[in-house]
């Protein structure tokens, strides 16, 4: 299975199982190639990037855009 397929499956599973951590409403997938984020809350401005892997748990998340996020947050 390709990384793109894994990512799509991971995003769908998060939307199905996890409520917004801020307001507890549903999350929705953002369009493919949306910059920085994969899911968004349907009720508030919360957005998140979803990362999926096919390996044992690790201390780091490969490919996560923290450097970009750090600049955006400043």
PDB file of C-alpha atoms in Angstrom:
ATOM      1  CA  UNK A   1       0.000   0.000   0.000  1.00  0.00           C
ATOM      2  CA  UNK A   2       1.396   3.412  -0.910  1.00  0.00           C
ATOM      3  CA  UNK A   3       1.972   6.236   1.563  1.00  0.00           C
ATOM      4  CA  UNK A   4      -0.762   8.258  -0.151  1.00  0.00           C
ATOM      5  CA  UNK A   5      -3.275   5.437   0.421  1.00  0.00           C
ATOM      6  CA  UNK A   6      -2.129   5.063   4.047  1.00  0.00           C
ATOM      7  CA  UNK A   7      -2.589   8.790   4.596  1.00  0.00           C
ATOM      8  CA  UNK A   8      -6.077   8.774   3.112  1.00  0.00           C
ATOM      9  CA  UNK A   9      -7.086   5.814   5.276  1.00  0.00           C
ATOM     10  CA  UNK A  10      -5.612   7.480   8.375  1.00  0.00           C
ATOM     11  CA  UNK A  11      -7.457  10.742   7.722  1.00  0.00           C
ATOM     12  CA  UNK A  12     -10.770   8.916   7.225  1.00  0.00           C
ATOM     13  CA  UNK A  13     -10.282   6.954  10.433  1.00  0.00           C
ATOM     14  CA  UNK A  14      -9.514  10.112  12.443  1.00  0.00           C
ATOM     15  CA  UNK A  15     -12.609  11.868  11.032  1.00  0.00           C
ATOM     16  CA  UNK A  16     -14.724   8.821  11.890  1.00  0.00           C
ATOM     17  CA  UNK A  17     -13.408   8.203  15.426  1.00  0.00           C
ATOM     18  CA  UNK A  18     -12.041  11.442  16.902  1.00  0.00           C
ATOM     19  CA  UNK A  19     -14.027  14.560  17.851  1.00  0.00           C
ATOM     20  CA  UNK A  20     -12.522  18.045  17.807  1.00  0.00           C
ATOM     21  CA  UNK A  21     -10.280  18.459  20.874  1.00  0.00           C
ATOM     22  CA  UNK A  22     -11.553  22.047  21.306  1.00  0.00           C
ATOM     23  CA  UNK A  23     -15.341  21.879  20.914  1.00  0.00           C
ATOM     24  CA  UNK A  24     -16.056  18.109  20.522  1.00  0.00           C
ATOM     25  CA  UNK A  25     -17.863  18.552  17.167  1.00  0.00           C
ATOM     26  CA  UNK A  26     -17.069  16.433  14.099  1.00  0.00           C
ATOM     27  CA  UNK A  27     -13.876  16.772  12.082  1.00  0.00           C
ATOM     28  CA  UNK A  28     -13.923  16.785   8.270  1.00  0.00           C
ATOM     29  CA  UNK A  29     -11.258  16.031   5.679  1.00  0.00           C
ATOM     30  CA  UNK A  30      -9.821  18.964   3.768  1.00  0.00           C
ATOM     31  CA  UNK A  31      -9.318  18.724  -0.015  1.00  0.00           C
ATOM     32  CA  UNK A  32      -6.280  16.848  -1.323  1.00  0.00           C
ATOM     33  CA  UNK A  33      -3.101  18.970  -1.444  1.00  0.00           C
ATOM     34  CA  UNK A  34      -4.498  21.525   1.033  1.00  0.00           C
ATOM     35  CA  UNK A  35      -1.399  23.235   2.493  1.00  0.00           C
ATOM     36  CA  UNK A  36      -0.273  22.117   5.982  1.00  0.00           C
ATOM     37  CA  UNK A  37      -3.516  20.558   7.228  1.00  0.00           C
ATOM     38  CA  UNK A  38      -5.492  17.375   6.569  1.00  0.00           C
ATOM     39  CA  UNK A  39      -8.580  17.765   8.775  1.00  0.00           C
ATOM     40  CA  UNK A  40     -10.655  20.651  10.114  1.00  0.00           C
ATOM     41  CA  UNK A  41     -13.401  21.005  12.716  1.00  0.00           C
ATOM     42  CA  UNK A  42     -16.915  21.597  11.425  1.00  0.00           C
ATOM     43  CA  UNK A  43     -17.664  23.939  14.338  1.00  0.00           C
ATOM     44  CA  UNK A  44     -14.549  25.940  15.236  1.00  0.00           C
ATOM     45  CA  UNK A  45     -11.244  26.914  13.613  1.00  0.00           C
ATOM     46  CA  UNK A  46      -9.267  23.830  14.754  1.00  0.00           C
ATOM     47  CA  UNK A  47      -7.138  22.193  12.028  1.00  0.00           C
ATOM     48  CA  UNK A  48      -4.660  19.327  12.232  1.00  0.00           C
ATOM     49  CA  UNK A  49      -2.103  17.453  10.169  1.00  0.00           C
ATOM     50  CA  UNK A  50      -2.504  13.660  10.250  1.00  0.00           C
ATOM     51  CA  UNK A  51       0.497  11.329   9.983  1.00  0.00           C
ATOM     52  CA  UNK A  52       0.228   7.565   9.498  1.00  0.00           C
ATOM     53  CA  UNK A  53       3.018   4.979   9.495  1.00  0.00           C
ATOM     54  CA  UNK A  54       3.370   1.236   8.938  1.00  0.00           C
ATOM     55  CA  UNK A  55       5.920   0.452  11.635  1.00  0.00           C
ATOM     56  CA  UNK A  56       6.412   0.130  15.367  1.00  0.00           C
ATOM     57  CA  UNK A  57       5.830   3.337  17.391  1.00  0.00           C
ATOM     58  CA  UNK A  58       8.749   5.805  17.276  1.00  0.00           C
ATOM     59  CA  UNK A  59       9.832   8.943  19.127  1.00  0.00           C
ATOM     60  CA  UNK A  60       9.752  11.087  15.982  1.00  0.00           C
ATOM     61  CA  UNK A  61       7.168  11.684  13.284  1.00  0.00           C
ATOM     62  CA  UNK A  62       8.836  11.692   9.874  1.00  0.00           C
ATOM     63  CA  UNK A  63       7.543  14.307   7.454  1.00  0.00           C
ATOM     64  CA  UNK A  64       5.690  16.382  10.030  1.00  0.00           C
ATOM     65  CA  UNK A  65       5.875  20.064   9.094  1.00  0.00           C
ATOM     66  CA  UNK A  66       6.890  21.531  12.467  1.00  0.00           C
ATOM     67  CA  UNK A  67       9.337  24.017  10.927  1.00  0.00           C
ATOM     68  CA  UNK A  68       6.567  25.434   8.741  1.00  0.00           C
ATOM     69  CA  UNK A  69       4.089  25.432  11.629  1.00  0.00           C
ATOM     70  CA  UNK A  70       6.598  27.191  13.893  1.00  0.00           C
ATOM     71  CA  UNK A  71       6.971  30.010  11.339  1.00  0.00           C
ATOM     72  CA  UNK A  72       3.183  30.254  10.857  1.00  0.00           C
ATOM     73  CA  UNK A  73       2.576  30.461  14.604  1.00  0.00           C
ATOM     74  CA  UNK A  74       5.098  33.301  15.064  1.00  0.00           C
TER      75      UNK A  74
END
